[in-house]
Amino acid sequence: FANGRLAVTNGTSNAYVLEELTGEKVPPHCYCIGMVADGLLTMSAKEDRIPTRFFLKGESVEMESRDFLKTLERGDVVIKGANAVDWEGNAGVLVGNETGGTIGALLGIACVRGIPLIIPVGLEKLIMGSVTQAASGWGQLSLSYAMGMNCWLTLVTTGMVITEIQALGLLAGVRARLVAGGGVGGSEGAVVLLMEGYQEQLDKAVEIVQSVKGEARVEVPRHHLSEAG
């Protein structure tokens, strides 16, 4: 962020990354294009979208996505969220755009050049088996029916996946294990982690977790959803 080029691509998770980096608060449902909302594979209305944020040495840069990606070089970083993750460190991104969307451009430019791709993704998106298996053998045009948009799951094997487990390891030095998941009464999608470490590490980890607990739900007004969904 301070020394090179950074792309914080669109996505609800990335809205929180942007807030931590800059202090800028953006509605997560507006800093997003494709989404799963209202029981549909859908996307945001074009008129409500907040464009991707790009930075050069900590300063905001206004450029078209593909033009900025073409400038990426050694030492630069891209941040991209995901819709699926597995224990092998693979990520999956649902794509409704018939030409590959953002992730298609990233794979074609950033990943080919070896630009680090950081993927923040919650453990609620952990899938059985592997993302490789999940993405195999189907595509947008092979679907007979979809609740919302026809999508495909793009396999991403070149990114640095950061779930809650990796985040707590990096920020507090603890070792975390996923031991349970799910809930009700506002805890739908919750994960239960067992943390191990020295006392000072555990204290720091608990402080970090407590600092983000109670974050408001991402509410998406129906008029914000595109008719394409």
Short mmCIF file of C-alpha atoms in Angstrom, two decimals:
data_model
loop_
_atom_site.label_atom_id
_atom_site.label_comp_id
_atom_site.label_asym_id
_atom_site.label_seq_id
_atom_site.Cartn_x
_atom_site.Cartn_y
_atom_site.Cartn_z
CA PHE A 1 0.00 0.00 0.00
CA ALA A 2 2.80 2.42 0.90
CA ASN A 3 5.44 1.42 -1.64
CA GLY A 4 3.78 0.06 -4.77
CA ARG A 5 0.57 -0.38 -6.70
CA LEU A 6 -2.42 -1.92 -4.95
CA ALA A 7 -5.76 -2.91 -6.44
CA VAL A 8 -8.62 -3.49 -3.97
CA THR A 9 -11.11 -5.05 -6.36
CA ASN A 10 -14.87 -4.97 -5.89
CA GLY A 11 -16.44 -7.31 -3.35
CA THR A 12 -18.21 -7.14 -0.01
CA SER A 13 -15.20 -8.48 1.93
CA ASN A 14 -12.94 -6.02 0.16
CA ALA A 15 -15.10 -3.12 1.31
CA TYR A 16 -13.86 -3.88 4.82
CA VAL A 17 -10.27 -4.19 3.61
CA LEU A 18 -10.63 -0.75 2.02
CA GLU A 19 -11.96 0.64 5.30
CA GLU A 20 -8.98 -0.72 7.25
CA LEU A 21 -6.50 0.70 4.75
CA THR A 22 -7.98 4.15 4.25
CA GLY A 23 -10.67 4.75 6.88
CA GLU A 24 -13.17 5.16 4.04
CA LYS A 25 -16.51 3.57 4.86
CA VAL A 26 -18.35 2.29 1.81
CA PRO A 27 -21.58 0.28 1.82
CA PRO A 28 -20.39 -3.29 1.12
CA HIS A 29 -23.37 -4.03 -1.14
CA CYS A 30 -22.39 -1.05 -3.31
CA TYR A 31 -18.71 -2.02 -3.47
CA CYS A 32 -19.74 -5.21 -5.22
CA ILE A 33 -20.91 -6.42 -8.61
CA GLY A 34 -21.87 -10.10 -8.44
CA MET A 35 -23.41 -11.35 -5.20
CA VAL A 36 -25.59 -14.00 -3.62
CA ALA A 37 -28.51 -12.06 -2.14
CA ASP A 38 -32.24 -12.39 -1.66
CA GLY A 39 -31.98 -16.10 -2.44
CA LEU A 40 -30.52 -15.43 -5.89
CA LEU A 41 -27.30 -15.47 -7.84
CA THR A 42 -27.53 -11.82 -8.74
CA MET A 43 -25.62 -8.57 -9.01
CA SER A 44 -25.85 -4.96 -7.96
CA ALA A 45 -27.63 -2.30 -9.99
CA LYS A 46 -25.10 -0.44 -12.15
CA GLU A 47 -26.20 2.99 -10.95
CA ASP A 48 -25.42 2.13 -7.32
CA ARG A 49 -21.94 0.65 -7.78
CA ILE A 50 -18.83 2.18 -6.28
CA PRO A 51 -15.88 1.69 -8.66
CA THR A 52 -12.78 -0.33 -7.78
CA ARG A 53 -10.18 1.54 -5.77
CA PHE A 54 -6.60 1.64 -7.05
CA PHE A 55 -3.59 3.03 -5.22
CA LEU A 56 -0.04 4.04 -6.08
CA LYS A 57 2.21 4.47 -3.03
CA GLY A 58 -0.82 5.07 -0.82
CA GLU A 59 -2.45 7.63 -3.10
CA SER A 60 -5.74 6.93 -4.86
CA VAL A 61 -5.54 6.56 -8.64
CA GLU A 62 -8.54 6.81 -10.97
CA MET A 63 -8.14 4.43 -13.90
CA GLU A 64 -10.10 1.82 -15.78
CA SER A 65 -9.55 -1.64 -14.27
CA ARG A 66 -7.85 -3.23 -17.27
CA ASP A 67 -5.62 -0.17 -17.78
CA PHE A 68 -4.47 -0.28 -14.15
CA LEU A 69 -3.89 -4.03 -14.24
CA LYS A 70 -1.67 -3.60 -17.29
CA THR A 71 0.65 -1.35 -15.21
CA LEU A 72 1.23 -4.00 -12.50
CA GLU A 73 4.82 -5.02 -11.95
CA ARG A 74 7.05 -6.75 -9.41
CA GLY A 75 6.23 -5.55 -5.88
CA ASP A 76 2.55 -4.73 -6.59
CA VAL A 77 -0.42 -6.50 -5.01
CA VAL A 78 -4.04 -7.29 -5.91
CA ILE A 79 -6.80 -8.11 -3.40
CA LYS A 80 -9.77 -10.18 -4.60
CA GLY A 81 -12.54 -11.93 -2.64
CA ALA A 82 -13.98 -15.37 -3.38
CA ASN A 83 -17.17 -17.43 -3.19
CA ALA A 84 -15.57 -20.76 -2.32
CA VAL A 85 -12.46 -22.06 -0.58
CA ASP A 86 -11.05 -25.50 0.20
CA TRP A 87 -8.47 -26.92 2.61
CA GLU A 88 -5.86 -27.09 -0.15
CA GLY A 89 -5.81 -23.30 -0.38
CA ASN A 90 -7.72 -23.09 -3.65
CA ALA A 91 -10.38 -20.44 -4.12
CA GLY A 92 -13.40 -20.25 -6.41
CA VAL A 93 -15.04 -17.13 -7.83
CA LEU A 94 -18.56 -17.19 -9.29
CA VAL A 95 -18.61 -15.44 -12.66
CA GLY A 96 -21.75 -14.22 -14.39
CA ASN A 97 -19.91 -12.17 -17.01
CA GLU A 98 -19.63 -14.22 -20.20
CA THR A 99 -16.07 -12.97 -20.86
CA GLY A 100 -14.71 -13.80 -17.40
CA GLY A 101 -15.27 -10.58 -15.45
CA THR A 102 -12.70 -9.24 -12.97
CA ILE A 103 -11.18 -12.59 -12.12
CA GLY A 104 -10.72 -13.36 -15.81
CA ALA A 105 -8.74 -10.15 -16.23
CA LEU A 106 -6.71 -10.91 -13.11
CA LEU A 107 -5.80 -14.41 -14.24
CA GLY A 108 -4.88 -13.10 -17.67
CA ILE A 109 -2.66 -10.27 -16.45
CA ALA A 110 -1.75 -10.31 -12.75
CA CYS A 111 -1.40 -14.06 -12.23
CA VAL A 112 0.53 -14.55 -15.47
CA ARG A 113 3.02 -11.92 -14.28
CA GLY A 114 3.29 -13.43 -10.81
CA ILE A 115 1.68 -10.48 -9.06
CA PRO A 116 0.65 -11.53 -5.50
CA LEU A 117 -3.10 -12.10 -5.30
CA ILE A 118 -4.44 -11.92 -1.74
CA ILE A 119 -7.84 -13.57 -1.28
CA PRO A 120 -9.73 -12.72 1.93
CA VAL A 121 -12.50 -15.30 2.31
CA GLY A 122 -14.55 -16.42 5.31
CA LEU A 123 -14.68 -20.04 6.41
CA GLU A 124 -18.46 -20.00 5.88
CA LYS A 125 -17.49 -20.44 2.20
CA LEU A 126 -15.55 -23.65 2.84
CA ILE A 127 -16.80 -26.40 0.50
CA MET A 128 -16.59 -30.18 0.62
CA GLY A 129 -13.96 -31.85 -1.51
CA SER A 130 -12.03 -29.33 -3.58
CA VAL A 131 -12.73 -26.25 -5.63
CA THR A 132 -11.14 -28.11 -8.53
CA GLN A 133 -13.89 -30.74 -8.36
CA ALA A 134 -16.60 -28.13 -7.85
CA ALA A 135 -15.57 -26.17 -10.94
CA SER A 136 -15.10 -29.18 -13.21
CA GLY A 137 -17.44 -30.20 -16.03
CA TRP A 138 -19.93 -27.36 -16.26
CA GLY A 139 -20.31 -23.74 -17.35
CA GLN A 140 -22.80 -20.96 -17.88
CA LEU A 141 -24.29 -22.42 -21.05
CA SER A 142 -24.50 -25.97 -19.73
CA LEU A 143 -27.03 -25.04 -17.04
CA SER A 144 -30.70 -25.84 -17.61
CA TYR A 145 -31.87 -23.71 -14.68
CA ALA A 146 -30.38 -21.22 -12.24
CA MET A 147 -31.86 -19.27 -9.35
CA GLY A 148 -30.86 -15.92 -10.80
CA MET A 149 -27.93 -15.56 -13.17
CA ASN A 150 -26.16 -18.36 -14.99
CA CYS A 151 -22.68 -18.46 -13.46
CA TRP A 152 -19.54 -20.51 -13.51
CA LEU A 153 -17.05 -21.13 -10.71
CA THR A 154 -13.59 -19.97 -11.76
CA LEU A 155 -10.79 -21.94 -10.10
CA VAL A 156 -8.00 -19.82 -8.59
CA THR A 157 -4.92 -21.75 -7.46
CA THR A 158 -2.38 -18.93 -7.52
CA GLY A 159 -3.71 -16.74 -4.71
CA MET A 160 -2.79 -16.36 -1.04
CA VAL A 161 -6.00 -17.40 0.72
CA ILE A 162 -6.62 -15.61 4.03
CA THR A 163 -9.43 -17.10 6.11
CA GLU A 164 -10.04 -16.38 9.78
CA ILE A 165 -7.41 -19.04 10.55
CA GLN A 166 -4.63 -17.38 8.56
CA ALA A 167 -5.67 -13.90 9.71
CA LEU A 168 -5.40 -14.81 13.40
CA GLY A 169 -2.07 -16.49 12.74
CA LEU A 170 -0.69 -13.41 10.98
CA LEU A 171 -2.11 -10.82 13.37
CA ALA A 172 -1.75 -12.59 16.71
CA GLY A 173 0.53 -15.57 16.14
CA VAL A 174 -1.99 -18.16 17.36
CA ARG A 175 -2.83 -21.51 15.81
CA ALA A 176 -6.55 -21.81 15.10
CA ARG A 177 -8.76 -24.76 14.22
CA LEU A 178 -12.30 -24.76 12.85
CA VAL A 179 -14.38 -26.86 15.26
CA ALA A 180 -17.99 -25.90 14.49
CA GLY A 181 -20.11 -23.69 12.27
CA GLY A 182 -23.52 -22.19 11.74
CA GLY A 183 -26.04 -20.63 14.09
CA VAL A 184 -29.32 -18.75 14.36
CA GLY A 185 -30.58 -15.40 15.60
CA GLY A 186 -28.07 -13.38 13.61
CA SER A 187 -25.28 -15.95 13.88
CA GLU A 188 -26.06 -17.68 10.59
CA GLY A 189 -22.78 -18.37 8.83
CA ALA A 190 -20.82 -18.18 12.10
CA VAL A 191 -17.65 -20.20 12.64
CA VAL A 192 -16.37 -21.53 15.95
CA LEU A 193 -12.59 -21.61 16.30
CA LEU A 194 -10.30 -23.20 18.86
CA MET A 195 -7.15 -21.10 19.36
CA GLU A 196 -3.84 -22.26 20.80
CA GLY A 197 -0.78 -20.20 21.70
CA TYR A 198 1.07 -18.34 24.42
CA GLN A 199 -1.06 -16.24 26.77
CA GLU A 200 -0.03 -12.91 25.23
CA GLN A 201 -0.87 -14.24 21.77
CA LEU A 202 -4.26 -15.51 22.91
CA ASP A 203 -5.02 -12.18 24.61
CA LYS A 204 -4.20 -10.34 21.38
CA ALA A 205 -6.30 -12.75 19.32
CA VAL A 206 -9.32 -12.36 21.62
CA GLU A 207 -8.93 -8.57 21.45
CA ILE A 208 -8.93 -8.70 17.65
CA VAL A 209 -12.00 -10.95 17.53
CA GLN A 210 -13.88 -8.79 20.04
CA SER A 211 -13.07 -5.66 18.01
CA VAL A 212 -14.99 -6.97 14.99
CA LYS A 213 -17.81 -8.82 16.72
CA GLY A 214 -21.10 -7.00 16.37
CA GLU A 215 -20.29 -5.68 12.89
CA ALA A 216 -23.57 -4.73 11.25
CA ARG A 217 -25.10 -7.18 8.78
CA VAL A 218 -24.77 -6.35 5.11
CA GLU A 219 -28.33 -5.37 4.23
CA VAL A 220 -29.11 -5.22 0.52
CA PRO A 221 -32.19 -3.19 -0.50
CA ARG A 222 -34.17 -4.99 -3.19
CA HIS A 223 -34.03 -1.99 -5.49
CA HIS A 224 -30.23 -2.30 -5.43
CA LEU A 225 -30.35 -5.70 -7.13
CA SER A 226 -30.07 -5.78 -10.90
CA GLU A 227 -33.00 -7.03 -12.95
CA ALA A 228 -30.52 -9.44 -14.50
CA GLY A 229 -30.73 -11.41 -11.23
#
